[in-house]
Amino acid sequence: MNTSRRLRTAAPAAAPAAVLLAAALLAGCAGTGGSGGGEPELGPVEVNPATAALSLPMDAYTDTEAERIRMGQVQQALVSRCMARYGFTYEGVRSAEAPGTGPEDRHAYLFGLADPAYAAAHGYDRSAGEGSRAKPAAPPLSDSAYVVMNGERPGEQSGRAPDANTEEEAALVDSGLTAAGQKVPAGGCGREGYRKLYAPTKDSVDLLFTFGLASEAHDRSRQDSRVVDALDKWSSCMDKSGYAGIESPYDVVEKLGLQDDKGGPKAVTAAKADVACKREVNLVGIWGAVEKAYQERLVEEHAETLALYKEQREARFRLAASLA
């Protein structure tokens, strides 16, 4: 099995009858349907769903924002425990991130900006209201602590020291370094913390495996004829709104030169037109249904590996609970 992957309130306006008809037709469209090539059949196609309401198959294998931040804290705790074995107190970098207080919208920008209320208030400024999240500097390390943390001496060419992909493999790798009368782990405590959490054994599924599947499904969906048609209609709508030559929702900011003022008046006006056009052609509803179909196909094709990944993810959560 090949596991290599490319690394992935304003009240809504009433939907035009043409959009409702198109949604009904798309729901009944049949491609090849199977897990082979061709375009998959679609399930129900919702009309202008909120991105927060989208549910995709790969969500079951993807950490929420709170889980992602928690896993970062657990990894840091494992590194700190490793450093303590050699007599070093290491608290690590204190994350500037905190879980959001509202409901998570993990697909908010999957198809470009889609929330009309956010577009009207903030344009394309994704960081509006979040404040500064500057990453704190890592605490300074003495030369001896550096050796234990990184598994190499200061000044040595990075990447040349012995390392291991899994903790099981690391038990057989000699770093050639000692501290406090003990062998320094391959790759140092930094790598040990990662391996203990994400790669303890030789059958550990790569952390990026599920991200790769989701990215592959998205790439395939972008080439699907039903999405291509919806994007063409969205582009035509943008053209009529005064924004010619924009073929993808991902290109709006760059094409209009909004990089330095994503929340300014010009950006807000463009964002409102962008979202209105998405709603006119039901882009989120169509693309969401197509994306779901491709994810379902990949989940079926990689069911065995995904089951193993899910078991290992649950083991990480148990480890996190034991360190609390």
PDB file of C-alpha atoms in Angstrom:
ATOM      1  CA  MET A   1       0.000   0.000   0.000  1.00  0.00           C
ATOM      2  CA  ASN A   2       1.350   3.394  -0.936  1.00  0.00           C
ATOM      3  CA  THR A   3       1.022   5.710   2.052  1.00  0.00           C
ATOM      4  CA  SER A   4       2.945   8.651   0.633  1.00  0.00           C
ATOM      5  CA  ARG A   5       0.776  11.760   0.299  1.00  0.00           C
ATOM      6  CA  ARG A   6       1.083  15.359  -0.805  1.00  0.00           C
ATOM      7  CA  LEU A   7       1.452  17.694   2.009  1.00  0.00           C
ATOM      8  CA  ARG A   8      -2.937  18.720   2.831  1.00  0.00           C
ATOM      9  CA  THR A   9     -25.295  37.952  11.337  1.00  0.00           C
ATOM     10  CA  ALA A  10     -26.670  38.670   8.415  1.00  0.00           C
ATOM     11  CA  ALA A  11     -29.668  36.551   7.569  1.00  0.00           C
ATOM     12  CA  PRO A  12     -28.896  34.373   4.536  1.00  0.00           C
ATOM     13  CA  ALA A  13     -30.576  35.450   1.354  1.00  0.00           C
ATOM     14  CA  ALA A  14     -33.185  33.126  -0.116  1.00  0.00           C
ATOM     15  CA  ALA A  15     -31.632  30.718  -2.596  1.00  0.00           C
ATOM     16  CA  PRO A  16     -32.653  31.295  -6.219  1.00  0.00           C
ATOM     17  CA  ALA A  17     -34.841  28.584  -7.725  1.00  0.00           C
ATOM     18  CA  ALA A  18     -32.101  27.812 -10.238  1.00  0.00           C
ATOM     19  CA  VAL A  19     -29.684  27.007  -7.413  1.00  0.00           C
ATOM     20  CA  LEU A  20     -32.209  24.716  -5.720  1.00  0.00           C
ATOM     21  CA  LEU A  21     -32.790  22.913  -9.004  1.00  0.00           C
ATOM     22  CA  ALA A  22     -29.045  22.566  -9.610  1.00  0.00           C
ATOM     23  CA  ALA A  23     -28.602  21.139  -6.110  1.00  0.00           C
ATOM     24  CA  ALA A  24     -31.297  18.538  -6.734  1.00  0.00           C
ATOM     25  CA  LEU A  25     -29.746  17.563 -10.045  1.00  0.00           C
ATOM     26  CA  LEU A  26     -26.269  17.304  -8.556  1.00  0.00           C
ATOM     27  CA  ALA A  27     -27.511  15.090  -5.745  1.00  0.00           C
ATOM     28  CA  GLY A  28     -28.665  12.584  -8.338  1.00  0.00           C
ATOM     29  CA  CYS A  29     -25.629  12.816 -10.599  1.00  0.00           C
ATOM     30  CA  ALA A  30     -23.835   9.515 -11.051  1.00  0.00           C
ATOM     31  CA  GLY A  31     -20.175   9.121 -11.863  1.00  0.00           C
ATOM     32  CA  THR A  32     -18.528   5.745 -11.715  1.00  0.00           C
ATOM     33  CA  GLY A  33     -19.575   5.509  -8.076  1.00  0.00           C
ATOM     34  CA  GLY A  34     -17.055   2.872  -7.062  1.00  0.00           C
ATOM     35  CA  SER A  35     -13.736   3.257  -5.288  1.00  0.00           C
ATOM     36  CA  GLY A  36     -11.839   3.282  -8.572  1.00  0.00           C
ATOM     37  CA  GLY A  37     -11.358   6.218 -10.938  1.00  0.00           C
ATOM     38  CA  GLY A  38     -13.928   8.653 -12.199  1.00  0.00           C
ATOM     39  CA  GLU A  39     -16.166  11.062 -10.393  1.00  0.00           C
ATOM     40  CA  PRO A  40     -18.021   9.640  -7.391  1.00  0.00           C
ATOM     41  CA  GLU A  41     -21.738   9.864  -6.849  1.00  0.00           C
ATOM     42  CA  LEU A  42     -22.835  12.581  -4.488  1.00  0.00           C
ATOM     43  CA  GLY A  43     -25.020  12.412  -1.452  1.00  0.00           C
ATOM     44  CA  PRO A  44     -27.375  15.278  -0.557  1.00  0.00           C
ATOM     45  CA  VAL A  45     -26.185  18.685  -1.731  1.00  0.00           C
ATOM     46  CA  GLU A  46     -27.122  21.330   0.812  1.00  0.00           C
ATOM     47  CA  VAL A  47     -27.902  24.869  -0.257  1.00  0.00           C
ATOM     48  CA  ASN A  48     -25.398  27.383   1.115  1.00  0.00           C
ATOM     49  CA  PRO A  49     -24.534  25.529   4.323  1.00  0.00           C
ATOM     50  CA  ALA A  50     -22.538  27.322   6.987  1.00  0.00           C
ATOM     51  CA  THR A  51     -18.958  26.020   6.987  1.00  0.00           C
ATOM     52  CA  ALA A  52     -19.266  25.324  10.726  1.00  0.00           C
ATOM     53  CA  ALA A  53     -22.009  22.818   9.868  1.00  0.00           C
ATOM     54  CA  LEU A  54     -19.896  20.892   7.356  1.00  0.00           C
ATOM     55  CA  SER A  55     -19.016  17.367   8.444  1.00  0.00           C
ATOM     56  CA  LEU A  56     -16.387  15.506   6.436  1.00  0.00           C
ATOM     57  CA  PRO A  57     -15.183  11.912   6.900  1.00  0.00           C
ATOM     58  CA  MET A  58     -11.607  12.914   7.725  1.00  0.00           C
ATOM     59  CA  ASP A  59     -12.845  14.998  10.678  1.00  0.00           C
ATOM     60  CA  ALA A  60     -12.960  11.753  12.676  1.00  0.00           C
ATOM     61  CA  TYR A  61      -9.173  11.489  12.370  1.00  0.00           C
ATOM     62  CA  THR A  62      -8.295  15.155  12.822  1.00  0.00           C
ATOM     63  CA  ASP A  63      -7.578  16.922  16.105  1.00  0.00           C
ATOM     64  CA  THR A  64      -9.724  19.870  17.064  1.00  0.00           C
ATOM     65  CA  GLU A  65      -7.963  23.123  17.915  1.00  0.00           C
ATOM     66  CA  ALA A  66      -8.175  22.304  21.622  1.00  0.00           C
ATOM     67  CA  GLU A  67      -6.790  18.795  21.053  1.00  0.00           C
ATOM     68  CA  ARG A  68      -3.957  20.139  18.913  1.00  0.00           C
ATOM     69  CA  ILE A  69      -2.928  22.616  21.601  1.00  0.00           C
ATOM     70  CA  ARG A  70      -3.202  19.919  24.274  1.00  0.00           C
ATOM     71  CA  MET A  71      -0.975  17.543  22.290  1.00  0.00           C
ATOM     72  CA  GLY A  72       1.609  20.310  21.998  1.00  0.00           C
ATOM     73  CA  GLN A  73       1.558  20.673  25.774  1.00  0.00           C
ATOM     74  CA  VAL A  74       1.904  16.912  26.240  1.00  0.00           C
ATOM     75  CA  GLN A  75       4.873  16.762  23.891  1.00  0.00           C
ATOM     76  CA  GLN A  76       6.486  19.601  25.832  1.00  0.00           C
ATOM     77  CA  ALA A  77       5.896  17.735  29.106  1.00  0.00           C
ATOM     78  CA  LEU A  78       7.601  14.638  27.683  1.00  0.00           C
ATOM     79  CA  VAL A  79      10.600  16.724  26.628  1.00  0.00           C
ATOM     80  CA  SER A  80      10.776  18.292  30.101  1.00  0.00           C
ATOM     81  CA  ARG A  81      10.690  14.867  31.765  1.00  0.00           C
ATOM     82  CA  CYS A  82      13.494  13.681  29.526  1.00  0.00           C
ATOM     83  CA  MET A  83      15.618  16.707  30.377  1.00  0.00           C
ATOM     84  CA  ALA A  84      14.978  16.121  34.081  1.00  0.00           C
ATOM     85  CA  ARG A  85      16.572  12.658  33.807  1.00  0.00           C
ATOM     86  CA  TYR A  86      19.848  14.430  33.085  1.00  0.00           C
ATOM     87  CA  GLY A  87      19.470  17.005  35.828  1.00  0.00           C
ATOM     88  CA  PHE A  88      18.073  19.896  33.773  1.00  0.00           C
ATOM     89  CA  THR A  89      14.961  21.877  34.592  1.00  0.00           C
ATOM     90  CA  TYR A  90      13.341  22.758  31.301  1.00  0.00           C
ATOM     91  CA  GLU A  91       9.912  24.338  31.026  1.00  0.00           C
ATOM     92  CA  GLY A  92      10.131  24.913  27.296  1.00  0.00           C
ATOM     93  CA  VAL A  93       8.275  27.459  25.236  1.00  0.00           C
ATOM     94  CA  ARG A  94       5.010  28.576  26.771  1.00  0.00           C
ATOM     95  CA  SER A  95       2.479  28.560  23.959  1.00  0.00           C
ATOM     96  CA  ALA A  96       0.819  31.869  23.128  1.00  0.00           C
ATOM     97  CA  GLU A  97      -2.142  29.904  21.804  1.00  0.00           C
ATOM     98  CA  ALA A  98      -5.308  29.202  23.715  1.00  0.00           C
ATOM     99  CA  PRO A  99      -8.340  27.233  22.591  1.00  0.00           C
ATOM    100  CA  GLY A 100     -11.098  29.355  21.096  1.00  0.00           C
ATOM    101  CA  THR A 101     -14.093  30.137  23.263  1.00  0.00           C
ATOM    102  CA  GLY A 102     -16.748  29.654  20.580  1.00  0.00           C
ATOM    103  CA  PRO A 103     -17.739  26.646  18.492  1.00  0.00           C
ATOM    104  CA  GLU A 104     -14.948  25.460  16.225  1.00  0.00           C
ATOM    105  CA  ASP A 105     -15.226  26.045  12.494  1.00  0.00           C
ATOM    106  CA  ARG A 106     -12.440  23.852  11.158  1.00  0.00           C
ATOM    107  CA  HIS A 107     -13.612  24.303   7.551  1.00  0.00           C
ATOM    108  CA  ALA A 108     -14.040  28.086   7.691  1.00  0.00           C
ATOM    109  CA  TYR A 109     -11.636  28.737   4.792  1.00  0.00           C
ATOM    110  CA  LEU A 110     -11.656  25.361   3.048  1.00  0.00           C
ATOM    111  CA  PHE A 111     -13.351  26.913   0.017  1.00  0.00           C
ATOM    112  CA  GLY A 112     -12.224  30.475   0.636  1.00  0.00           C
ATOM    113  CA  LEU A 113     -14.093  33.044   2.705  1.00  0.00           C
ATOM    114  CA  ALA A 114     -17.735  31.981   3.032  1.00  0.00           C
ATOM    115  CA  ASP A 115     -19.280  33.768   6.026  1.00  0.00           C
ATOM    116  CA  PRO A 116     -21.246  36.864   4.904  1.00  0.00           C
ATOM    117  CA  ALA A 117     -21.239  38.427   8.375  1.00  0.00           C
ATOM    118  CA  TYR A 118     -17.473  38.024   8.755  1.00  0.00           C
ATOM    119  CA  ALA A 119     -16.868  39.337   5.238  1.00  0.00           C
ATOM    120  CA  ALA A 120     -18.899  42.472   5.977  1.00  0.00           C
ATOM    121  CA  ALA A 121     -17.107  43.082   9.272  1.00  0.00           C
ATOM    122  CA  HIS A 122     -13.510  42.054   8.563  1.00  0.00           C
ATOM    123  CA  GLY A 123     -13.037  41.398   4.857  1.00  0.00           C
ATOM    124  CA  TYR A 124     -10.218  38.867   4.423  1.00  0.00           C
ATOM    125  CA  ASP A 125      -8.509  39.559   7.748  1.00  0.00           C
ATOM    126  CA  ARG A 126      -8.472  36.114   9.370  1.00  0.00           C
ATOM    127  CA  SER A 127      -6.813  37.398  12.550  1.00  0.00           C
ATOM    128  CA  ALA A 128      -9.461  40.025  13.374  1.00  0.00           C
ATOM    129  CA  GLY A 129     -10.216  40.084  17.078  1.00  0.00           C
ATOM    130  CA  GLU A 130      -7.529  37.539  17.994  1.00  0.00           C
ATOM    131  CA  GLY A 131      -4.883  39.984  19.173  1.00  0.00           C
ATOM    132  CA  SER A 132      -1.155  39.313  18.919  1.00  0.00           C
ATOM    133  CA  ARG A 133       0.057  35.738  19.100  1.00  0.00           C
ATOM    134  CA  ALA A 134       3.779  36.319  18.905  1.00  0.00           C
ATOM    135  CA  LYS A 135       5.631  33.105  19.648  1.00  0.00           C
ATOM    136  CA  PRO A 136       7.713  33.376  22.830  1.00  0.00           C
ATOM    137  CA  ALA A 137      11.438  32.821  22.522  1.00  0.00           C
ATOM    138  CA  ALA A 138      12.781  29.447  23.613  1.00  0.00           C
ATOM    139  CA  PRO A 139      14.652  29.542  26.935  1.00  0.00           C
ATOM    140  CA  PRO A 140      18.444  29.707  26.566  1.00  0.00           C
ATOM    141  CA  LEU A 141      20.368  26.453  26.963  1.00  0.00           C
ATOM    142  CA  SER A 142      23.837  25.851  28.344  1.00  0.00           C
ATOM    143  CA  ASP A 143      26.159  23.866  26.103  1.00  0.00           C
ATOM    144  CA  SER A 144      25.582  20.709  28.154  1.00  0.00           C
ATOM    145  CA  ALA A 145      21.792  21.175  28.104  1.00  0.00           C
ATOM    146  CA  TYR A 146      21.981  21.797  24.359  1.00  0.00           C
ATOM    147  CA  VAL A 147      23.624  18.385  23.887  1.00  0.00           C
ATOM    148  CA  VAL A 148      20.859  16.646  25.813  1.00  0.00           C
ATOM    149  CA  MET A 149      18.085  18.553  24.077  1.00  0.00           C
ATOM    150  CA  ASN A 150      19.360  18.110  20.507  1.00  0.00           C
ATOM    151  CA  GLY A 151      21.509  14.990  20.608  1.00  0.00           C
ATOM    152  CA  GLU A 152      24.465  16.849  19.112  1.00  0.00           C
ATOM    153  CA  ARG A 153      27.168  19.235  20.265  1.00  0.00           C
ATOM    154  CA  PRO A 154      26.819  23.001  19.705  1.00  0.00           C
ATOM    155  CA  GLY A 155      28.288  24.062  16.384  1.00  0.00           C
ATOM    156  CA  GLU A 156      28.029  20.655  14.747  1.00  0.00           C
ATOM    157  CA  GLN A 157      26.399  20.472  11.359  1.00  0.00           C
ATOM    158  CA  SER A 158      22.709  19.922  11.938  1.00  0.00           C
ATOM    159  CA  GLY A 159      21.273  16.627  10.732  1.00  0.00           C
ATOM    160  CA  ARG A 160      24.535  14.688  10.937  1.00  0.00           C
ATOM    161  CA  ALA A 161      23.982  13.197  14.421  1.00  0.00           C
ATOM    162  CA  PRO A 162      22.413   9.721  14.793  1.00  0.00           C
ATOM    163  CA  ASP A 163      18.610   9.785  14.981  1.00  0.00           C
ATOM    164  CA  ALA A 164      15.660   7.385  14.826  1.00  0.00           C
ATOM    165  CA  ASN A 165      12.200   7.489  13.308  1.00  0.00           C
ATOM    166  CA  THR A 166      10.478   5.625  16.156  1.00  0.00           C
ATOM    167  CA  GLU A 167      11.097   5.144  19.874  1.00  0.00           C
ATOM    168  CA  GLU A 168      11.392   1.415  19.252  1.00  0.00           C
ATOM    169  CA  GLU A 169      14.187   2.085  16.757  1.00  0.00           C
ATOM    170  CA  ALA A 170      15.816   4.639  19.067  1.00  0.00           C
ATOM    171  CA  ALA A 171      16.488   1.912  21.633  1.00  0.00           C
ATOM    172  CA  LEU A 172      18.943   0.392  19.131  1.00  0.00           C
ATOM    173  CA  VAL A 173      20.648   3.649  18.086  1.00  0.00           C
ATOM    174  CA  ASP A 174      23.737   4.937  19.900  1.00  0.00           C
ATOM    175  CA  SER A 175      23.915   8.735  19.887  1.00  0.00           C
ATOM    176  CA  GLY A 176      27.588   8.568  20.904  1.00  0.00           C
ATOM    177  CA  LEU A 177      26.872  11.132  23.629  1.00  0.00           C
ATOM    178  CA  THR A 178      26.540  10.877  27.414  1.00  0.00           C
ATOM    179  CA  ALA A 179      25.378  13.227  30.161  1.00  0.00           C
ATOM    180  CA  ALA A 180      25.027  12.649  33.891  1.00  0.00           C
ATOM    181  CA  GLY A 181      26.447   9.181  33.355  1.00  0.00           C
ATOM    182  CA  GLN A 182      23.682   8.215  30.916  1.00  0.00           C
ATOM    183  CA  LYS A 183      23.413   7.836  27.172  1.00  0.00           C
ATOM    184  CA  VAL A 184      21.729  10.772  25.476  1.00  0.00           C
ATOM    185  CA  PRO A 185      18.786   9.559  23.374  1.00  0.00           C
ATOM    186  CA  ALA A 186      19.151   9.620  19.603  1.00  0.00           C
ATOM    187  CA  GLY A 187      18.123  13.082  18.442  1.00  0.00           C
ATOM    188  CA  GLY A 188      18.102  14.309  22.036  1.00  0.00           C
ATOM    189  CA  CYS A 189      15.134  14.939  24.299  1.00  0.00           C
ATOM    190  CA  GLY A 190      13.457  17.024  21.632  1.00  0.00           C
ATOM    191  CA  ARG A 191      13.146  14.022  19.353  1.00  0.00           C
ATOM    192  CA  GLU A 192      12.370  11.639  22.201  1.00  0.00           C
ATOM    193  CA  GLY A 193       9.367  13.733  23.224  1.00  0.00           C
ATOM    194  CA  TYR A 194       8.028  13.598  19.686  1.00  0.00           C
ATOM    195  CA  ARG A 195       8.643   9.864  19.277  1.00  0.00           C
ATOM    196  CA  LYS A 196       7.024   8.907  22.593  1.00  0.00           C
ATOM    197  CA  LEU A 197       3.873  10.755  21.591  1.00  0.00           C
ATOM    198  CA  TYR A 198       3.648  10.205  17.844  1.00  0.00           C
ATOM    199  CA  ALA A 199       5.975   7.329  16.902  1.00  0.00           C
ATOM    200  CA  PRO A 200       6.453   4.879  19.756  1.00  0.00           C
ATOM    201  CA  THR A 201       6.611   1.677  17.639  1.00  0.00           C
ATOM    202  CA  LYS A 202       7.565   0.547  14.162  1.00  0.00           C
ATOM    203  CA  ASP A 203       3.899   0.306  13.132  1.00  0.00           C
ATOM    204  CA  SER A 204       3.180   3.925  14.102  1.00  0.00           C
ATOM    205  CA  VAL A 205       1.289   5.646  11.302  1.00  0.00           C
ATOM    206  CA  ASP A 206       2.916   8.862  10.108  1.00  0.00           C
ATOM    207  CA  LEU A 207       1.348  11.877  11.803  1.00  0.00           C
ATOM    208  CA  LEU A 208       0.815  13.517   8.399  1.00  0.00           C
ATOM    209  CA  PHE A 209      -0.913  10.512   6.847  1.00  0.00           C
ATOM    210  CA  THR A 210      -4.459  11.762   7.473  1.00  0.00           C
ATOM    211  CA  PHE A 211      -3.524  15.298   6.475  1.00  0.00           C
ATOM    212  CA  GLY A 212      -2.198  13.869   3.226  1.00  0.00           C
ATOM    213  CA  LEU A 213      -5.451  12.022   2.551  1.00  0.00           C
ATOM    214  CA  ALA A 214      -7.517  15.150   3.201  1.00  0.00           C
ATOM    215  CA  SER A 215      -5.220  17.140   0.912  1.00  0.00           C
ATOM    216  CA  GLU A 216      -5.524  14.514  -1.803  1.00  0.00           C
ATOM    217  CA  ALA A 217      -9.323  14.560  -1.573  1.00  0.00           C
ATOM    218  CA  HIS A 218      -9.283  18.341  -1.861  1.00  0.00           C
ATOM    219  CA  ASP A 219      -6.979  18.244  -4.885  1.00  0.00           C
ATOM    220  CA  ARG A 220      -9.250  15.730  -6.585  1.00  0.00           C
ATOM    221  CA  SER A 221     -12.372  17.741  -5.763  1.00  0.00           C
ATOM    222  CA  ARG A 222     -10.903  20.857  -7.371  1.00  0.00           C
ATOM    223  CA  GLN A 223     -10.619  18.957 -10.651  1.00  0.00           C
ATOM    224  CA  ASP A 224     -14.109  17.449 -10.467  1.00  0.00           C
ATOM    225  CA  SER A 225     -16.360  18.680 -13.288  1.00  0.00           C
ATOM    226  CA  ARG A 226     -19.091  19.721 -10.868  1.00  0.00           C
ATOM    227  CA  VAL A 227     -16.713  21.911  -8.871  1.00  0.00           C
ATOM    228  CA  VAL A 228     -15.092  23.266 -12.039  1.00  0.00           C
ATOM    229  CA  ASP A 229     -18.549  24.278 -13.284  1.00  0.00           C
ATOM    230  CA  ALA A 230     -19.425  25.960  -9.984  1.00  0.00           C
ATOM    231  CA  LEU A 231     -16.102  27.822  -9.958  1.00  0.00           C
ATOM    232  CA  ASP A 232     -16.694  29.024 -13.526  1.00  0.00           C
ATOM    233  CA  LYS A 233     -20.084  30.386 -12.471  1.00  0.00           C
ATOM    234  CA  TRP A 234     -18.565  32.009  -9.381  1.00  0.00           C
ATOM    235  CA  SER A 235     -15.859  33.620 -11.538  1.00  0.00           C
ATOM    236  CA  SER A 236     -18.494  34.953 -13.951  1.00  0.00           C
ATOM    237  CA  CYS A 237     -20.439  36.390 -11.026  1.00  0.00           C
ATOM    238  CA  MET A 238     -17.288  38.096  -9.732  1.00  0.00           C
ATOM    239  CA  ASP A 239     -16.679  39.483 -13.216  1.00  0.00           C
ATOM    240  CA  LYS A 240     -20.164  41.021 -13.219  1.00  0.00           C
ATOM    241  CA  SER A 241     -19.446  42.454  -9.764  1.00  0.00           C
ATOM    242  CA  GLY A 242     -16.429  44.311 -11.113  1.00  0.00           C
ATOM    243  CA  TYR A 243     -13.710  41.792 -10.289  1.00  0.00           C
ATOM    244  CA  ALA A 244     -12.602  40.345 -13.621  1.00  0.00           C
ATOM    245  CA  GLY A 245     -10.030  37.617 -14.205  1.00  0.00           C
ATOM    246  CA  ILE A 246     -10.314  35.838 -10.830  1.00  0.00           C
ATOM    247  CA  GLU A 247     -10.643  32.111 -11.387  1.00  0.00           C
ATOM    248  CA  SER A 248     -10.291  30.798  -7.833  1.00  0.00           C
ATOM    249  CA  PRO A 249     -11.468  31.982  -4.400  1.00  0.00           C
ATOM    250  CA  TYR A 250      -7.921  31.388  -3.176  1.00  0.00           C
ATOM    251  CA  ASP A 251      -6.573  34.064  -5.535  1.00  0.00           C
ATOM    252  CA  VAL A 252      -8.781  37.027  -4.603  1.00  0.00           C
ATOM    253  CA  VAL A 253      -6.461  38.706  -2.102  1.00  0.00           C
ATOM    254  CA  GLU A 254      -3.404  38.436  -4.356  1.00  0.00           C
ATOM    255  CA  LYS A 255      -5.208  39.332  -7.577  1.00  0.00           C
ATOM    256  CA  LEU A 256      -6.695  42.465  -6.013  1.00  0.00           C
ATOM    257  CA  GLY A 257      -3.507  43.467  -4.200  1.00  0.00           C
ATOM    258  CA  LEU A 258      -5.079  43.297  -0.743  1.00  0.00           C
ATOM    259  CA  GLN A 259      -2.158  41.642   1.041  1.00  0.00           C
ATOM    260  CA  ASP A 260      -1.313  44.741   3.095  1.00  0.00           C
ATOM    261  CA  ASP A 261      -4.872  45.707   3.999  1.00  0.00           C
ATOM    262  CA  LYS A 262      -6.993  42.585   4.240  1.00  0.00           C
ATOM    263  CA  GLY A 263      -9.529  44.225   6.520  1.00  0.00           C
ATOM    264  CA  GLY A 264      -9.793  47.652   4.891  1.00  0.00           C
ATOM    265  CA  PRO A 265     -12.779  49.102   2.988  1.00  0.00           C
ATOM    266  CA  LYS A 266     -11.576  47.796  -0.379  1.00  0.00           C
ATOM    267  CA  ALA A 267     -11.126  44.307   1.042  1.00  0.00           C
ATOM    268  CA  VAL A 268     -14.515  44.351   2.747  1.00  0.00           C
ATOM    269  CA  THR A 269     -16.259  45.364  -0.482  1.00  0.00           C
ATOM    270  CA  ALA A 270     -14.521  42.591  -2.415  1.00  0.00           C
ATOM    271  CA  ALA A 271     -15.173  40.039   0.322  1.00  0.00           C
ATOM    272  CA  LYS A 272     -18.873  40.823   0.363  1.00  0.00           C
ATOM    273  CA  ALA A 273     -19.056  40.335  -3.411  1.00  0.00           C
ATOM    274  CA  ASP A 274     -16.991  37.139  -3.159  1.00  0.00           C
ATOM    275  CA  VAL A 275     -19.291  35.564  -0.563  1.00  0.00           C
ATOM    276  CA  ALA A 276     -22.437  36.773  -2.341  1.00  0.00           C
ATOM    277  CA  CYS A 277     -21.256  35.083  -5.541  1.00  0.00           C
ATOM    278  CA  LYS A 278     -20.472  31.872  -3.662  1.00  0.00           C
ATOM    279  CA  ARG A 279     -24.006  31.883  -2.332  1.00  0.00           C
ATOM    280  CA  GLU A 280     -25.505  32.682  -5.728  1.00  0.00           C
ATOM    281  CA  VAL A 281     -23.974  29.554  -7.272  1.00  0.00           C
ATOM    282  CA  ASN A 282     -24.081  27.430  -4.070  1.00  0.00           C
ATOM    283  CA  LEU A 283     -20.327  26.916  -4.227  1.00  0.00           C
ATOM    284  CA  VAL A 284     -19.941  25.715  -0.629  1.00  0.00           C
ATOM    285  CA  GLY A 285     -22.853  23.293  -0.917  1.00  0.00           C
ATOM    286  CA  ILE A 286     -21.614  21.760  -4.184  1.00  0.00           C
ATOM    287  CA  TRP A 287     -17.929  21.701  -3.317  1.00  0.00           C
ATOM    288  CA  GLY A 288     -18.640  20.383   0.178  1.00  0.00           C
ATOM    289  CA  ALA A 289     -20.643  17.466  -1.236  1.00  0.00           C
ATOM    290  CA  VAL A 290     -17.936  16.676  -3.794  1.00  0.00           C
ATOM    291  CA  GLU A 291     -15.159  16.896  -1.208  1.00  0.00           C
ATOM    292  CA  LYS A 292     -17.091  14.561   1.084  1.00  0.00           C
ATOM    293  CA  ALA A 293     -17.486  12.015  -1.721  1.00  0.00           C
ATOM    294  CA  TYR A 294     -13.738  11.941  -2.440  1.00  0.00           C
ATOM    295  CA  GLN A 295     -12.923  11.670   1.262  1.00  0.00           C
ATOM    296  CA  GLU A 296     -15.346   8.764   1.611  1.00  0.00           C
ATOM    297  CA  ARG A 297     -13.574   7.009  -1.256  1.00  0.00           C
ATOM    298  CA  LEU A 298     -10.153   7.473   0.325  1.00  0.00           C
ATOM    299  CA  VAL A 299     -11.403   6.392   3.748  1.00  0.00           C
ATOM    300  CA  GLU A 300     -12.663   3.169   2.173  1.00  0.00           C
ATOM    301  CA  GLU A 301      -9.403   2.609   0.274  1.00  0.00           C
ATOM    302  CA  HIS A 302      -7.258   3.134   3.391  1.00  0.00           C
ATOM    303  CA  ALA A 303      -9.602   1.695   6.012  1.00  0.00           C
ATOM    304  CA  GLU A 304      -6.977  -0.583   7.589  1.00  0.00           C
ATOM    305  CA  THR A 305      -4.351   2.138   8.030  1.00  0.00           C
ATOM    306  CA  LEU A 306      -6.934   4.626   9.274  1.00  0.00           C
ATOM    307  CA  ALA A 307      -8.207   2.153  11.863  1.00  0.00           C
ATOM    308  CA  LEU A 308      -4.653   1.770  13.148  1.00  0.00           C
ATOM    309  CA  TYR A 309      -4.172   5.539  13.130  1.00  0.00           C
ATOM    310  CA  LYS A 310      -7.370   5.983  15.146  1.00  0.00           C
ATOM    311  CA  GLU A 311      -6.191   3.453  17.748  1.00  0.00           C
ATOM    312  CA  GLN A 312      -2.866   5.262  18.063  1.00  0.00           C
ATOM    313  CA  ARG A 313      -4.577   8.648  18.319  1.00  0.00           C
ATOM    314  CA  GLU A 314      -6.713   7.340  21.179  1.00  0.00           C
ATOM    315  CA  ALA A 315      -3.531   6.040  22.824  1.00  0.00           C
ATOM    316  CA  ARG A 316      -2.097   9.564  22.631  1.00  0.00           C
ATOM    317  CA  PHE A 317      -5.172  10.897  24.391  1.00  0.00           C
ATOM    318  CA  ARG A 318      -4.754   8.290  27.131  1.00  0.00           C
ATOM    319  CA  LEU A 319      -1.109   9.286  27.514  1.00  0.00           C
ATOM    320  CA  ALA A 320      -2.171  12.931  27.764  1.00  0.00           C
ATOM    321  CA  ALA A 321      -4.639  12.035  30.518  1.00  0.00           C
ATOM    322  CA  SER A 322      -1.968  10.128  32.444  1.00  0.00           C
ATOM    323  CA  LEU A 323       0.308  13.188  32.439  1.00  0.00           C
ATOM    324  CA  ALA A 324      -2.415  15.579  33.627  1.00  0.00           C
TER     325      ALA A 324
END
